[in-house]
mmCIF file of C-alpha atoms and ligand atoms in Angstrom:
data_model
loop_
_atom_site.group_PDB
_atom_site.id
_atom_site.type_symbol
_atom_site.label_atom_id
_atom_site.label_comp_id
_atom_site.label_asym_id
_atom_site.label_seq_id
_atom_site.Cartn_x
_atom_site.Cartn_y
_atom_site.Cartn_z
ATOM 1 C CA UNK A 1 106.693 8.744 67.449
ATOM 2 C CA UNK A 2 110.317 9.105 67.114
ATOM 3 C CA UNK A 3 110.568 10.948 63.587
ATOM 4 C CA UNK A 4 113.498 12.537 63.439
ATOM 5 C CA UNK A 5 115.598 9.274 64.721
ATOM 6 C CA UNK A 6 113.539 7.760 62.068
ATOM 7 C CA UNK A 7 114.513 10.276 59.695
ATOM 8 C CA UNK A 8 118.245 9.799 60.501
ATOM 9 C CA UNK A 9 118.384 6.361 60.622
ATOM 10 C CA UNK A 10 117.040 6.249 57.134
ATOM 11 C CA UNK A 11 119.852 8.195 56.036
ATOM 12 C CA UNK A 12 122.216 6.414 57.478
ATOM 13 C CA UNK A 13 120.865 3.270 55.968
ATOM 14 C CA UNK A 14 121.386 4.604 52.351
ATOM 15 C CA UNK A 15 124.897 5.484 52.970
ATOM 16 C CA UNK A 16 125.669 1.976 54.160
ATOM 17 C CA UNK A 17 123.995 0.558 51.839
ATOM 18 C CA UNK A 18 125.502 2.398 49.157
ATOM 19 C CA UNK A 19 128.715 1.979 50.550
ATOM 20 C CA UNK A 20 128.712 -1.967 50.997
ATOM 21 C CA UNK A 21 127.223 -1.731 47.030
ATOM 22 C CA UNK A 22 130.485 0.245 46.130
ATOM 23 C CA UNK A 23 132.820 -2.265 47.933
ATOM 24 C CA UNK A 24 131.151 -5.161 46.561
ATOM 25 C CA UNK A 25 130.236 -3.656 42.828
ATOM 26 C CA UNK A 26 133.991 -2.263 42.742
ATOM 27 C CA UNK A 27 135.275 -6.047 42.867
ATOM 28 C CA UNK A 28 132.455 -7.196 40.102
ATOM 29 C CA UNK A 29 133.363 -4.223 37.583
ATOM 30 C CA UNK A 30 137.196 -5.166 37.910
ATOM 31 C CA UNK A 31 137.868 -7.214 34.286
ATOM 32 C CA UNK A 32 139.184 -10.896 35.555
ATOM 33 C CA UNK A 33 140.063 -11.289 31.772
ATOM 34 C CA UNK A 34 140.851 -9.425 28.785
ATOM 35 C CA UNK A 35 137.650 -9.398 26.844
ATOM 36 C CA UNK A 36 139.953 -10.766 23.650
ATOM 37 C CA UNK A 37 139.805 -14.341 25.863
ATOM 38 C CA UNK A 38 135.586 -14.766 27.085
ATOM 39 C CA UNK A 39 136.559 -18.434 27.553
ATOM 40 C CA UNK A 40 138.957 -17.189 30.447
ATOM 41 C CA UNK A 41 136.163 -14.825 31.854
ATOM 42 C CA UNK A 42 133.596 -17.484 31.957
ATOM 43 C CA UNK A 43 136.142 -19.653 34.358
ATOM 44 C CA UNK A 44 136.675 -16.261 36.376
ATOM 45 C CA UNK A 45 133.072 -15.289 36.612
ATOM 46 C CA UNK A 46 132.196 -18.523 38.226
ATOM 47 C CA UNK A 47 134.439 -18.229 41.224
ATOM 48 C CA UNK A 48 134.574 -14.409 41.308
ATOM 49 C CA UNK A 49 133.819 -14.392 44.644
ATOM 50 C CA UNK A 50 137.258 -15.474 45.649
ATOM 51 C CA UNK A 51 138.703 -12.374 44.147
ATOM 52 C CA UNK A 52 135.914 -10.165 46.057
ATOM 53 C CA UNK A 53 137.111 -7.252 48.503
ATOM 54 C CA UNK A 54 136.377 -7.681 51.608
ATOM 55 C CA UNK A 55 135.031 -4.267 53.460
ATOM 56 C CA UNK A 56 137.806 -2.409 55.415
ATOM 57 C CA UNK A 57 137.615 -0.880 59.251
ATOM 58 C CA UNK A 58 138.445 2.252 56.843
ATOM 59 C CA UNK A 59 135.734 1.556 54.035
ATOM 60 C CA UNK A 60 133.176 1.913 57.284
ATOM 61 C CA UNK A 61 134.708 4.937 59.020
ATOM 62 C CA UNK A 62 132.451 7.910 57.534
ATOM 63 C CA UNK A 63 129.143 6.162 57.536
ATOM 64 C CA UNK A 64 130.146 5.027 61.404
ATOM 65 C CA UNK A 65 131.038 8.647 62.287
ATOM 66 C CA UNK A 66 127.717 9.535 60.936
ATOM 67 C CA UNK A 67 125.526 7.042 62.562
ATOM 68 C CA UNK A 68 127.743 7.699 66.243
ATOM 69 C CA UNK A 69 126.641 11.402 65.664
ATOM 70 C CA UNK A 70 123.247 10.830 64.875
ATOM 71 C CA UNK A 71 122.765 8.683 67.901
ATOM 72 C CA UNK A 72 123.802 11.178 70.328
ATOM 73 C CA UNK A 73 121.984 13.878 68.372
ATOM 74 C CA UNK A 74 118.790 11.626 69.106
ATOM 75 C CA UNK A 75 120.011 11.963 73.172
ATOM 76 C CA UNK A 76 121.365 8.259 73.035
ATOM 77 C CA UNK A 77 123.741 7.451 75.872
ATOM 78 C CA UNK A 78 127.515 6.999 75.077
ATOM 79 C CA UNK A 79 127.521 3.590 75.828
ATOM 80 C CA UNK A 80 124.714 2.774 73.884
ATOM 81 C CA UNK A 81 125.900 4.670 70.408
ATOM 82 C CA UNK A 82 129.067 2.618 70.912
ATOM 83 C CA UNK A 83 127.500 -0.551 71.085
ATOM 84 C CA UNK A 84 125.315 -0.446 68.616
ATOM 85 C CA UNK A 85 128.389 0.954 65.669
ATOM 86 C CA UNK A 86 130.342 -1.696 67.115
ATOM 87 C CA UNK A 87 128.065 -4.601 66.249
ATOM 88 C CA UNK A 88 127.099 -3.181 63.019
ATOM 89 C CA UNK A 89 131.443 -2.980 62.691
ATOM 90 C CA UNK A 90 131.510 -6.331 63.253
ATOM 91 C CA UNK A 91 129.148 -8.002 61.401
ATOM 92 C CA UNK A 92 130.931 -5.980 58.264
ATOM 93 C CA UNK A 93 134.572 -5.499 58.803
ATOM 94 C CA UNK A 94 136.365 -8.443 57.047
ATOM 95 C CA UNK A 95 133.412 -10.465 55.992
ATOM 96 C CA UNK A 96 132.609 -11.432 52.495
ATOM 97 C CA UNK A 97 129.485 -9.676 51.495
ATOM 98 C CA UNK A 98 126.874 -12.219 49.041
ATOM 99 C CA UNK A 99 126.834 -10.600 45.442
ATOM 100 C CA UNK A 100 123.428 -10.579 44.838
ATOM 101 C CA UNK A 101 121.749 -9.886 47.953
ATOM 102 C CA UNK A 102 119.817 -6.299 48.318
ATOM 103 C CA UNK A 103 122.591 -4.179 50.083
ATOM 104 C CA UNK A 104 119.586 -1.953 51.436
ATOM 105 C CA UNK A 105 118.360 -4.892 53.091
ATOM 106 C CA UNK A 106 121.796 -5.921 54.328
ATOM 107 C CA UNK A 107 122.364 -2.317 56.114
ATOM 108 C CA UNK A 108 118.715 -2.402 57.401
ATOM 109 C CA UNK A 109 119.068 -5.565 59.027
ATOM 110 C CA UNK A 110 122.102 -4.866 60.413
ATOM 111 C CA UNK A 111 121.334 -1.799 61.990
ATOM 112 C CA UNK A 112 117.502 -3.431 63.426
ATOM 113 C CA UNK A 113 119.820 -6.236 64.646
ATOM 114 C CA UNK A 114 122.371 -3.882 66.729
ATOM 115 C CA UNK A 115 119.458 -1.752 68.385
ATOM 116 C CA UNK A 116 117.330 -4.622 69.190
ATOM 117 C CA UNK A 117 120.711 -6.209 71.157
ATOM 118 C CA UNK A 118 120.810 -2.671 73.519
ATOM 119 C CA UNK A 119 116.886 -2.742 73.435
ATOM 120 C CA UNK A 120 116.751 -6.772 74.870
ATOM 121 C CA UNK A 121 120.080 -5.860 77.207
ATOM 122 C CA UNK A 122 117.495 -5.511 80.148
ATOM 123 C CA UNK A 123 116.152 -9.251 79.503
ATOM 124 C CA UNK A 124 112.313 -9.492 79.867
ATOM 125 C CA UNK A 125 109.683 -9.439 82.843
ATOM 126 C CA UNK A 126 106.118 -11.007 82.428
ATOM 127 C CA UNK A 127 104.143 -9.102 84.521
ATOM 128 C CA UNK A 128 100.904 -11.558 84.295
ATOM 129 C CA UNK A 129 103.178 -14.152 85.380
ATOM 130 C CA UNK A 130 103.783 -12.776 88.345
ATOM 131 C CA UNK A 131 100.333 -11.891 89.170
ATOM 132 C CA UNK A 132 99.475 -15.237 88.821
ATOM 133 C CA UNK A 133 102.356 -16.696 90.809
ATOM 134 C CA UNK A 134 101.344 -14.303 93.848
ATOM 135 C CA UNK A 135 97.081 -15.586 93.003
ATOM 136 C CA UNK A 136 98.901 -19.213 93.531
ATOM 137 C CA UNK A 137 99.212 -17.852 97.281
ATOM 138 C CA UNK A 138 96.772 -16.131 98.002
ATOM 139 C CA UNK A 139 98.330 -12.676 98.382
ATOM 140 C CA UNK A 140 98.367 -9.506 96.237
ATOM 141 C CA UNK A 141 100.918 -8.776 94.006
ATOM 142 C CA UNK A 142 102.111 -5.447 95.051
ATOM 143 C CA UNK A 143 103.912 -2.993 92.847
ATOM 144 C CA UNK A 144 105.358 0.530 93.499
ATOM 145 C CA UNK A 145 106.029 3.192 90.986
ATOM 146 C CA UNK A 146 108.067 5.852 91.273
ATOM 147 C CA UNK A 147 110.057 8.265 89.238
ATOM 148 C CA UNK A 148 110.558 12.173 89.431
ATOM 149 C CA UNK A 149 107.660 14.604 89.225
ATOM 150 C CA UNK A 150 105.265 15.300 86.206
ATOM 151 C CA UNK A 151 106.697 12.031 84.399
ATOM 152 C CA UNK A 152 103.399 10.304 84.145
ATOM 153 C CA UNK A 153 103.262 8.118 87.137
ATOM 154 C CA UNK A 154 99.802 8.646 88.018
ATOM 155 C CA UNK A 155 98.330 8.309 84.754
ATOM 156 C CA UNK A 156 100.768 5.087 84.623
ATOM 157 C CA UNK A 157 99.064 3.520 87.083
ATOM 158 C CA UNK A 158 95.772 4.335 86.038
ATOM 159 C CA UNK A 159 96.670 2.645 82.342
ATOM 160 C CA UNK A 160 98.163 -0.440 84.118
ATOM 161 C CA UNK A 161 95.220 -0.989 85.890
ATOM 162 C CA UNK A 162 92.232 -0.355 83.476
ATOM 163 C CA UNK A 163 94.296 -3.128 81.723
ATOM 164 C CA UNK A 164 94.861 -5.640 84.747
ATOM 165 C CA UNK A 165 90.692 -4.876 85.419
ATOM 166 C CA UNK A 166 90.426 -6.129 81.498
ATOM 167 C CA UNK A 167 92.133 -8.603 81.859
ATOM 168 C CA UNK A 168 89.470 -10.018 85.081
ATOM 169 C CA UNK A 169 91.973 -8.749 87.913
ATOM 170 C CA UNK A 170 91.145 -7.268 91.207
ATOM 171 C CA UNK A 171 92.392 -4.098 91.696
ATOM 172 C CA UNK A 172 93.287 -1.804 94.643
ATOM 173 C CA UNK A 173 95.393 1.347 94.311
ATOM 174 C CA UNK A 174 97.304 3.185 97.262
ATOM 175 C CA UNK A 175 97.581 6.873 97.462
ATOM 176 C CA UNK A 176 100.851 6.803 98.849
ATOM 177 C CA UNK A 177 101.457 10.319 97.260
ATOM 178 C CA UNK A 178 100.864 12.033 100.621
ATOM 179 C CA UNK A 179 103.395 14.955 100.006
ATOM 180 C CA UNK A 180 100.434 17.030 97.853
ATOM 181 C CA UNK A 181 97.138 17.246 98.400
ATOM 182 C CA UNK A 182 96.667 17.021 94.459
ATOM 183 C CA UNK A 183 98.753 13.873 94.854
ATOM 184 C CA UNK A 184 96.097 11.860 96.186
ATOM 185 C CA UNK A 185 93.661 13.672 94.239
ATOM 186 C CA UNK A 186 94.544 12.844 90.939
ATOM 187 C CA UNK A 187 94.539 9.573 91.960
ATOM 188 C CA UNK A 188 91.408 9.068 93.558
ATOM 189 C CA UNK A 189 89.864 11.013 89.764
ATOM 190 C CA UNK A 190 91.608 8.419 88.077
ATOM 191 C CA UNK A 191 90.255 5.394 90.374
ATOM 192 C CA UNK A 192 86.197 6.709 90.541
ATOM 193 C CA UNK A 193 86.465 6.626 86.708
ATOM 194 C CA UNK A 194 88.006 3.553 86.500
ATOM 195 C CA UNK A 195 85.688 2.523 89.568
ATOM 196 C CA UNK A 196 88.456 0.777 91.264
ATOM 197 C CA UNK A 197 88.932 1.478 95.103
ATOM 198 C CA UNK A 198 91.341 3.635 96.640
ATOM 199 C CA UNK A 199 93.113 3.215 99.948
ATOM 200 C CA UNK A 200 94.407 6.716 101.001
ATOM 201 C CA UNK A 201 94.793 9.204 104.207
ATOM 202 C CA UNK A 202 94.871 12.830 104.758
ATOM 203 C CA UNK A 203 97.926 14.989 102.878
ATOM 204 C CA UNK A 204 101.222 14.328 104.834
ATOM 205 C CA UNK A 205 100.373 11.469 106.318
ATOM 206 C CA UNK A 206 103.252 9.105 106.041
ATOM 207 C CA UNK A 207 103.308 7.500 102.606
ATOM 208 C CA UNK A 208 104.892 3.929 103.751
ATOM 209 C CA UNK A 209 101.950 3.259 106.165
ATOM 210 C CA UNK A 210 99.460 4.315 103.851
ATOM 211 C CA UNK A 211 100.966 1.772 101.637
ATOM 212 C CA UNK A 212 100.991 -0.531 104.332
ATOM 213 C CA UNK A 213 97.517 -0.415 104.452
ATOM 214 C CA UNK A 214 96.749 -1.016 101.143
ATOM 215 C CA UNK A 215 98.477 -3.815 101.210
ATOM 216 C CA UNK A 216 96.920 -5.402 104.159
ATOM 217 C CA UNK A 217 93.512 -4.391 103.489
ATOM 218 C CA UNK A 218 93.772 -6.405 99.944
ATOM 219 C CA UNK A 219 95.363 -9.848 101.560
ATOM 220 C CA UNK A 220 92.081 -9.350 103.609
ATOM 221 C CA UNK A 221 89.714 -8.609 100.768
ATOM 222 C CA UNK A 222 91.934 -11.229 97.933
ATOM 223 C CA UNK A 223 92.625 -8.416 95.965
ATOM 224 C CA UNK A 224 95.060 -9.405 92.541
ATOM 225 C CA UNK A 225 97.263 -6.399 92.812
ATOM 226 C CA UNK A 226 97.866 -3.306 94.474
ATOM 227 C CA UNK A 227 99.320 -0.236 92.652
ATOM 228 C CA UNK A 228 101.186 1.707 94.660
ATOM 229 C CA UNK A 229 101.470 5.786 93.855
ATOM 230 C CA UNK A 230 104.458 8.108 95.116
ATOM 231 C CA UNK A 231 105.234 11.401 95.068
ATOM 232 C CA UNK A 232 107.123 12.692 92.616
ATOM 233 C CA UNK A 233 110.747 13.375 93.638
ATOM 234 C CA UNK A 234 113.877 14.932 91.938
ATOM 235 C CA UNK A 235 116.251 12.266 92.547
ATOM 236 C CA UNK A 236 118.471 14.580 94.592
ATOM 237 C CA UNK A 237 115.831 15.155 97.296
ATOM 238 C CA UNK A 238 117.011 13.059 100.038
ATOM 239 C CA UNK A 239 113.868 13.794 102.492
ATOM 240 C CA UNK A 240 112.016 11.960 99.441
ATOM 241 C CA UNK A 241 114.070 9.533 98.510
ATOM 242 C CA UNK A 242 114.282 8.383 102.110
ATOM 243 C CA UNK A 243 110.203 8.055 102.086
ATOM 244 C CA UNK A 244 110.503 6.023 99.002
ATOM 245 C CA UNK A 245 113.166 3.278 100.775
ATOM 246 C CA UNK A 246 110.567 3.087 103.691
ATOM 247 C CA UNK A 247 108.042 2.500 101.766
ATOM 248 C CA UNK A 248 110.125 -0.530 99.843
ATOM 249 C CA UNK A 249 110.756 -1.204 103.108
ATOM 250 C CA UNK A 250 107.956 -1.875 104.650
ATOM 251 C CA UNK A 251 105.839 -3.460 102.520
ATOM 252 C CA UNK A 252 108.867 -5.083 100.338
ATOM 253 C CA UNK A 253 106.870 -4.888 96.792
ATOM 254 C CA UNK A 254 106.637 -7.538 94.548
ATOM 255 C CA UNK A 255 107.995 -4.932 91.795
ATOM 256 C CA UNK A 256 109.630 -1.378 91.360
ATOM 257 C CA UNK A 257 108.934 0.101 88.242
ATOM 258 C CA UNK A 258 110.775 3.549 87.258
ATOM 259 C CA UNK A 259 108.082 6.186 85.611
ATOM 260 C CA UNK A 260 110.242 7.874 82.911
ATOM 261 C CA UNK A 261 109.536 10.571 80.660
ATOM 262 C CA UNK A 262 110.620 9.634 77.248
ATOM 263 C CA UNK A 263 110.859 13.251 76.351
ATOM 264 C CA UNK A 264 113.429 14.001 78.567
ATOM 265 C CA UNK A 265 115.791 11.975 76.806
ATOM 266 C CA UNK A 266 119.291 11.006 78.578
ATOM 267 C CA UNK A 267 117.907 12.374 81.935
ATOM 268 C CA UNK A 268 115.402 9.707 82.236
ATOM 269 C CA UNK A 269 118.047 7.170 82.044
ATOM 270 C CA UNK A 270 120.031 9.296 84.149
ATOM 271 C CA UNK A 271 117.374 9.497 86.696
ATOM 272 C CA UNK A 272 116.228 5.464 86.196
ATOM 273 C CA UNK A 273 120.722 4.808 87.310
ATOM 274 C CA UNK A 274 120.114 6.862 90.073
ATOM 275 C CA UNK A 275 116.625 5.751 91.269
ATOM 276 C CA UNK A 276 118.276 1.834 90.884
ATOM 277 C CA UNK A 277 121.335 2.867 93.072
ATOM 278 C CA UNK A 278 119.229 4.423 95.966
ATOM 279 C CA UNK A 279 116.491 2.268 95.920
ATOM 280 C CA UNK A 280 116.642 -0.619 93.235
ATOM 281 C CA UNK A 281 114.490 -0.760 89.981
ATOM 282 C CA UNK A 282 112.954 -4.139 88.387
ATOM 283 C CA UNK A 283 111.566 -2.638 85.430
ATOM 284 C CA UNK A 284 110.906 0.497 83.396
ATOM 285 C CA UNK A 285 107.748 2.041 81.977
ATOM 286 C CA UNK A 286 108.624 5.057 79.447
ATOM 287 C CA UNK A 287 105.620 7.845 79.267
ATOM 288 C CA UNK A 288 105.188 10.147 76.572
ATOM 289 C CA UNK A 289 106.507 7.759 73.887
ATOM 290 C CA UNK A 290 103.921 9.801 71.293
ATOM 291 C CA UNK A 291 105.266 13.310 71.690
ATOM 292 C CA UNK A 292 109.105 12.041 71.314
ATOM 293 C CA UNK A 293 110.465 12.381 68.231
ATOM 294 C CA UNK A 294 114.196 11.557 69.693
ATOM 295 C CA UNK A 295 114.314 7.840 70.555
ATOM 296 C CA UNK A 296 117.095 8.488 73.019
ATOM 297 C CA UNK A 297 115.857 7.482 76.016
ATOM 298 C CA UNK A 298 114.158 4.119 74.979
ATOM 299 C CA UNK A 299 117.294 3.135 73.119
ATOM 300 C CA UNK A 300 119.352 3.463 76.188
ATOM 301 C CA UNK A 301 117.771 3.072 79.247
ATOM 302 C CA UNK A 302 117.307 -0.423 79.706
ATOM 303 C CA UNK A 303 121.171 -1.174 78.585
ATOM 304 C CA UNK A 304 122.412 1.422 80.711
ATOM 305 C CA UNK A 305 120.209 0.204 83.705
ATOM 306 C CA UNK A 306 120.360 -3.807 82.607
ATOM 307 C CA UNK A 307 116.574 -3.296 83.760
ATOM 308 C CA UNK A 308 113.604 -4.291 81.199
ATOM 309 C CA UNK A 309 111.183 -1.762 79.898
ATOM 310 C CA UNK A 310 107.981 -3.294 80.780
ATOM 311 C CA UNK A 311 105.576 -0.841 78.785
ATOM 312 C CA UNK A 312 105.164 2.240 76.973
ATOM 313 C CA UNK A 313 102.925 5.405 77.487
ATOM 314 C CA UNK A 314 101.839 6.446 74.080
ATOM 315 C CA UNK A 315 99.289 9.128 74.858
ATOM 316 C CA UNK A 316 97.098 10.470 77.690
ATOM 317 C CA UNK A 317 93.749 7.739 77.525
ATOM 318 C CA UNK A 318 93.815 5.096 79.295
ATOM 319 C CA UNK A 319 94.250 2.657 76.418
ATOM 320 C CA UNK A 320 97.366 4.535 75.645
ATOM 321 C CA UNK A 321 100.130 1.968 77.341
ATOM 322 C CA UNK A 322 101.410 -0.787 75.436
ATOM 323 C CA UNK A 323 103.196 -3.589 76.653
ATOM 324 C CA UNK A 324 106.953 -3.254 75.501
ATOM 325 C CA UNK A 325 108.150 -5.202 72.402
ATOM 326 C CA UNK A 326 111.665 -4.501 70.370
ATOM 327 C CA UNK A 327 109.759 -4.469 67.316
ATOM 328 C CA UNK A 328 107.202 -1.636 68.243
ATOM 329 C CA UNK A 329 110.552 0.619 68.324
ATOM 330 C CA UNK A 330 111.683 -0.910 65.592
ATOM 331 C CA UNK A 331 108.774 -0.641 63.565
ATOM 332 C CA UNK A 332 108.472 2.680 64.206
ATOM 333 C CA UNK A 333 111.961 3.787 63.260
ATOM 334 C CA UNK A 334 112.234 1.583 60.501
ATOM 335 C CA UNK A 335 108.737 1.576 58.923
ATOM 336 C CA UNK A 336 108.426 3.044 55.094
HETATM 337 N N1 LIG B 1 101.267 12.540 75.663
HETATM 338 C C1 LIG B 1 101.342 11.827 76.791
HETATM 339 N N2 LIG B 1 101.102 12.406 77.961
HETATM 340 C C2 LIG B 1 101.201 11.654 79.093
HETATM 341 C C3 LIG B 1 101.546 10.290 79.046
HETATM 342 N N3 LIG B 1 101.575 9.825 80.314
HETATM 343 C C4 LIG B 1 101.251 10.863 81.110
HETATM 344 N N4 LIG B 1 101.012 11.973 80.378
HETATM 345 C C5 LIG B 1 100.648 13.317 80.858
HETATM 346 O O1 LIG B 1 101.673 13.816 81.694
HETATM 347 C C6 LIG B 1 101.138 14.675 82.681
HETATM 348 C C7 LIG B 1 101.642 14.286 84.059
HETATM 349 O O2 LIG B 1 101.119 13.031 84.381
HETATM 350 P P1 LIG B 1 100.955 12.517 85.872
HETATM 351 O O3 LIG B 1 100.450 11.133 85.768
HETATM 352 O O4 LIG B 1 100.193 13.466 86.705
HETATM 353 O O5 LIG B 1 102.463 12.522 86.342
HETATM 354 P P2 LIG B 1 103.031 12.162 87.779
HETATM 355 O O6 LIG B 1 104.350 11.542 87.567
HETATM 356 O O7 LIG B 1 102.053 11.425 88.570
HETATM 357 O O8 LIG B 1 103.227 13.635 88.369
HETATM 358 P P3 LIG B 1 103.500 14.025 89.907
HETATM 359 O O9 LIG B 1 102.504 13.281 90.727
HETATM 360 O O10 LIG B 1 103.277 15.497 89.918
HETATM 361 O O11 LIG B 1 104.883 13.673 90.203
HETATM 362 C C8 LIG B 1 99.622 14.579 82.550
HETATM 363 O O12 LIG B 1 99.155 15.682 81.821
HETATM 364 C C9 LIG B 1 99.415 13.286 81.738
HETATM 365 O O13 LIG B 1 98.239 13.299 80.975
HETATM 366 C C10 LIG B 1 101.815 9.702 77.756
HETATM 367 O O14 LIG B 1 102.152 8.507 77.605
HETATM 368 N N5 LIG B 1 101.696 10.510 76.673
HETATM 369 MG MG1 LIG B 2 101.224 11.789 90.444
#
């Protein structure tokens, strides 16, 4: 997982470091005294900080350029390279760096620090919470996923609720993916493996009253939650889009997540702007976080959206989906 930002980033992180050592190492080596007076160097030595450089806009410019490319190289969005070069900027430019303290560890932190800002821009959601709010009144908590085809929804839903049903949940999933017949298929394989129920109807029946009732048959039977599955839809096909907004519609979920497919890098987060304009997103799940070796996507798309990534898809079991946590991409990228 995410290798080659990895890779890059660890690059970059020497050439920081080096050059905040050469800024700050160029000040130490610079006699304070002639070496015919050590009585005079003593006094300098003790307050040599005072005569330290402080690092330049200019001292930074190379090792920014750098970092800006690799960031879009790794399919980050504009605004996100931006921010993050910025922040590491700013925490250097004009600021008197400690003698003494591990400059490695100085451009590591800084650069953890400036992606786990864009990573946290989408604030958090607590998904158990929420289930446990909607317990508190007796009604499901109903959530819809959607996102364009292939991404992983499906599978999604079958990870999310293998984990609710471990967790001592009730759980009822709605085969509002009418528009195949596979659709409702591969859900239903998912569900008699998972042995959770399935409320469904024949292929093109209408998706929104399919969901509808799901949701009605689990107020009746006090299900926890109800997982709602759509069909895959490119974001430009209006026929589906408009099935999706009926669906929200009608049975006004509790929570929209957007399926995205970390592999497809800047067009997921494309995809998750457009699926929030036309229909409004709470919340993020990223699939395929194993195979990606880019990054860009998860950097960007909950700062570009403002939406939290809920959870990650990190391989095709069921167990693969962890809940999302800064430090799980930051381990990753960062790890030795
Ligand atoms: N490696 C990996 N594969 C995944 C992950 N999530 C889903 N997949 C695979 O992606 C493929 C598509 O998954 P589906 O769940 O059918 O995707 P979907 O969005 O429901 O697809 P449509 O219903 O056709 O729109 C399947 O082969 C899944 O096994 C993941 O986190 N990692
Ligand atoms: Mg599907």
């Amino acid at each position: 997982m995410l290798e080659k930002l990895k890779h890059k980033l660890k690059s970059i992180k020497e050439k920081l470091s080096a050059k905040i050592r050469e800024t700050t190492e160029q000040e130490e080596a610079e006699p304070v005294a002639p070496p015919e007076h050590p009585k005079l160097l003593r006094v300098k030595r003790t307050v040599k900080g005072v005569f330290r450089r402080k690092i330049s806009e200019s001292d930074l410019d190379d090792v920014l350029w750098d970092l800006h490319v690799s960031l879009l190289e790794s399919d980050t969005a504009l605004p996100v390279a931006q921010e993050i070069i910025q922040y590491v900027k700013s925490e250097l430019v004009g600021k008197e760096l400690e003698l003494g303290k591990d400059p490695r560890k100085l451009a590591e932190s800084l650069l953890r620090e400036s992606i786990r800002r864009v990573l946290m821009k989408g604030g958090h959601i607590d998904l158990f919470r929420l289930i446990e709010q909607k317990r508190g009144e007796d009604k499901p908590a109903v959530i819809v996923f959607f996102g364009v085809n292939g991404v992983g929804k499906t599978t999604t839903i079958a990870k999310v609720a293998k984990m609710l049903m471990d967790r001592g949940y009730r759980v009822l999933l709605a085969a509002a993916d009418t528009f195949r017949a596979a659709g409702i298929e591969q859900l239903e394989i998912h569900a008699s493996k998972l042995g959770i129920p399935v409320v469904k109807q024949r292929r093109g029946a209408d998706a929104a009253a399919v969901a509808f009732d799901a949701v009605a048959h689990a107020r009746a039977r006090h299900y926890d939650v109800v997982l709602v599955d759509t069909a895959g839809r490119m974001q430009t096909d209006v026929d589906l889009m408009d099935e999706m907004k009926k669906i929200v519609r009608v049975i006004k979920p509790d929570l929209k997540i957007f399926v995205g497919d970390a592999l497809t890098g800047n067009d997921a987060v494309e995809q998750a702007q457009t699926f929030d304009r036309e229909i409004g997103i709470d919340a993020v799940i990223l699939c395929k976080m194993d195979a990606d070796a880019r990054g860009g996507a998860a950097l960007s798309i909950s700062y570009v959206t403002g939406k939290p990534i809920l959870a990650l898809g990190t391989g095709q079991r069921y167990e693969d989906l962890v809940q999302f946590n800064p430090d799980l991409i930051l381990n990753a990228i960062f790890a030795d």
